[in-house]
């Protein structure tokens, strides 16, 4: 193989490598762009105690805590609950009570969080009413209880209720 032929081979190899690198760059950029558009929330739903530090008793409450992990700002327009599976699934919206709860709508930039609460001091019958009016008519197990976080772009994030909330609802029923 003479020098001209070697140059032509390396020219072809270089062209192929450049084409592969360009294709990989396009795939990576499209993947990053599509990930940036998705709502990424981290959340939990359970019973919490609120201590004031002034000698007064701790306040028990239901809390749905939401943190925006995505780059895109998110607006939480409501939170609620679902129970059951398939065609038997039931839904309800959650009203909020308490001195420290966030209110709807709540804008969350990257890294920001919000706590949506129902105070048992301000709504002492919440747990028993929730069981009697929402859980019992469904005939479903509390193990299927899911907290729902609704956003302004139409996405709903589902999170399983923590065991402490399920136990509180069982005791209230």
XYZ file of C-alpha atoms in Angstrom:
173
model
C 0.000 0.000 0.000
C 1.548 3.283 -1.038
C 1.314 6.612 0.796
C -1.711 7.890 -1.233
C -3.681 4.756 -0.423
C -2.833 5.030 3.288
C -3.975 8.659 3.311
C -7.272 7.673 1.663
C -7.856 4.900 4.267
C -7.155 7.271 7.177
C -9.345 9.926 5.550
C -12.236 7.412 5.406
C -11.624 6.318 9.013
C -11.621 9.956 10.139
C -14.879 10.617 8.302
C -16.536 7.613 9.952
C -15.296 8.610 13.414
C -16.543 12.174 12.923
C -19.943 10.842 11.829
C -20.210 8.569 14.862
C -19.178 11.389 17.216
C -21.745 13.741 15.656
C -24.501 11.137 16.009
C -23.567 10.544 19.673
C -23.606 14.291 20.373
C -27.079 14.662 18.854
C -28.418 11.705 20.901
C -26.966 13.114 24.141
C -28.333 16.607 23.487
C -31.814 15.287 22.692
C -31.798 13.176 25.839
C -30.734 16.127 27.998
C -33.357 18.374 26.423
C -36.143 15.853 27.008
C -35.085 15.295 30.630
C -35.166 19.024 31.326
C -38.844 19.161 30.302
C -39.982 16.493 32.773
C -41.303 17.355 36.198
C -39.124 15.654 38.833
C -40.525 15.795 42.348
C -39.460 14.010 45.504
C -42.258 13.703 48.033
C -43.543 11.925 51.103
C -46.915 11.756 52.838
C -47.229 10.849 56.491
C -47.844 11.917 60.065
C -45.489 14.532 61.513
C -45.122 16.233 64.889
C -44.597 19.991 64.997
C -42.687 21.203 68.075
C -42.835 24.873 69.008
C -40.157 24.894 71.713
C -42.177 27.123 74.031
C -43.399 24.354 76.349
C -46.676 23.860 74.505
C -47.536 20.325 73.390
C -46.451 19.105 69.971
C -48.998 19.422 67.191
C -49.761 16.295 65.149
C -50.500 16.757 61.470
C -50.691 15.046 58.100
C -47.975 16.348 55.799
C -47.404 15.990 52.091
C -43.919 17.373 51.565
C -42.747 18.115 47.998
C -39.275 19.025 46.692
C -38.557 20.011 43.077
C -35.533 18.015 41.858
C -35.880 19.060 38.219
C -34.408 22.050 36.442
C -37.847 23.193 35.339
C -39.927 25.337 37.733
C -43.076 23.566 38.930
C -46.377 24.934 40.192
C -48.280 22.641 42.557
C -51.965 23.421 42.068
C -53.399 20.870 44.521
C -52.787 17.707 46.471
C -55.182 14.866 47.068
C -55.612 11.142 47.581
C -56.529 8.007 45.704
C -57.423 4.575 47.012
C -58.011 1.298 45.234
C -56.927 -0.046 41.898
C -58.360 -0.198 38.399
C -62.015 0.678 37.928
C -62.630 0.772 41.697
C -60.136 3.585 42.228
C -61.536 6.619 44.091
C -60.102 10.133 44.273
C -60.455 13.105 46.603
C -58.897 16.553 46.895
C -57.305 17.702 50.146
C -58.134 20.993 51.825
C -55.367 22.399 54.001
C -55.307 23.619 57.603
C -52.609 24.765 59.958
C -50.451 27.781 60.630
C -47.407 26.541 58.715
C -48.917 24.944 55.623
C -48.163 26.134 52.116
C -51.200 27.223 50.105
C -52.213 26.488 46.500
C -50.880 27.315 43.973
C -47.270 26.966 45.103
C -44.390 27.737 42.731
C -41.253 25.643 43.263
C -37.955 26.461 41.555
C -35.155 23.887 41.421
C -34.331 22.698 44.945
C -37.268 24.425 46.632
C -39.805 22.533 48.714
C -43.266 22.999 50.159
C -45.171 21.359 52.963
C -48.926 20.876 52.547
C -50.467 20.112 55.933
C -53.659 19.177 57.695
C -53.481 20.040 61.388
C -55.248 17.692 63.811
C -55.595 20.644 66.208
C -57.570 22.714 63.700
C -59.385 19.712 62.161
C -59.544 17.142 64.985
C -61.923 14.782 63.145
C -59.961 14.643 59.885
C -58.758 11.049 60.305
C -62.150 9.592 61.280
C -63.982 11.603 58.586
C -61.411 10.543 55.986
C -61.927 6.872 56.856
C -65.748 7.064 57.057
C -66.380 9.250 53.996
C -63.551 8.256 51.648
C -61.882 4.972 52.604
C -64.862 2.914 53.854
C -67.166 3.550 50.839
C -64.408 2.367 48.520
C -64.192 -1.034 50.213
C -60.453 -0.973 49.454
C -57.501 -1.684 51.708
C -55.570 1.241 53.167
C -52.439 -0.326 51.694
C -53.555 1.118 48.337
C -53.694 4.703 49.685
C -51.730 7.072 47.436
C -51.061 10.805 47.833
C -51.403 12.789 44.604
C -49.558 15.983 43.711
C -51.123 17.862 40.793
C -49.037 20.343 38.765
C -50.049 23.185 36.479
C -48.721 21.345 33.398
C -51.160 18.475 33.889
C -48.758 15.980 35.433
C -49.716 14.123 38.589
C -47.080 12.623 40.861
C -48.179 9.655 42.981
C -46.562 8.687 46.281
C -47.425 5.854 48.623
C -48.722 6.872 52.038
C -46.287 6.188 54.862
C -47.031 3.426 57.353
C -47.543 5.867 60.261
C -50.425 7.525 58.365
C -52.003 4.172 57.516
C -51.785 3.099 61.194
C -53.390 6.380 62.328
C -56.255 5.889 59.868
C -56.756 2.268 60.994
C -57.020 3.433 64.638
C -59.475 6.181 63.625
C -61.744 3.847 61.674
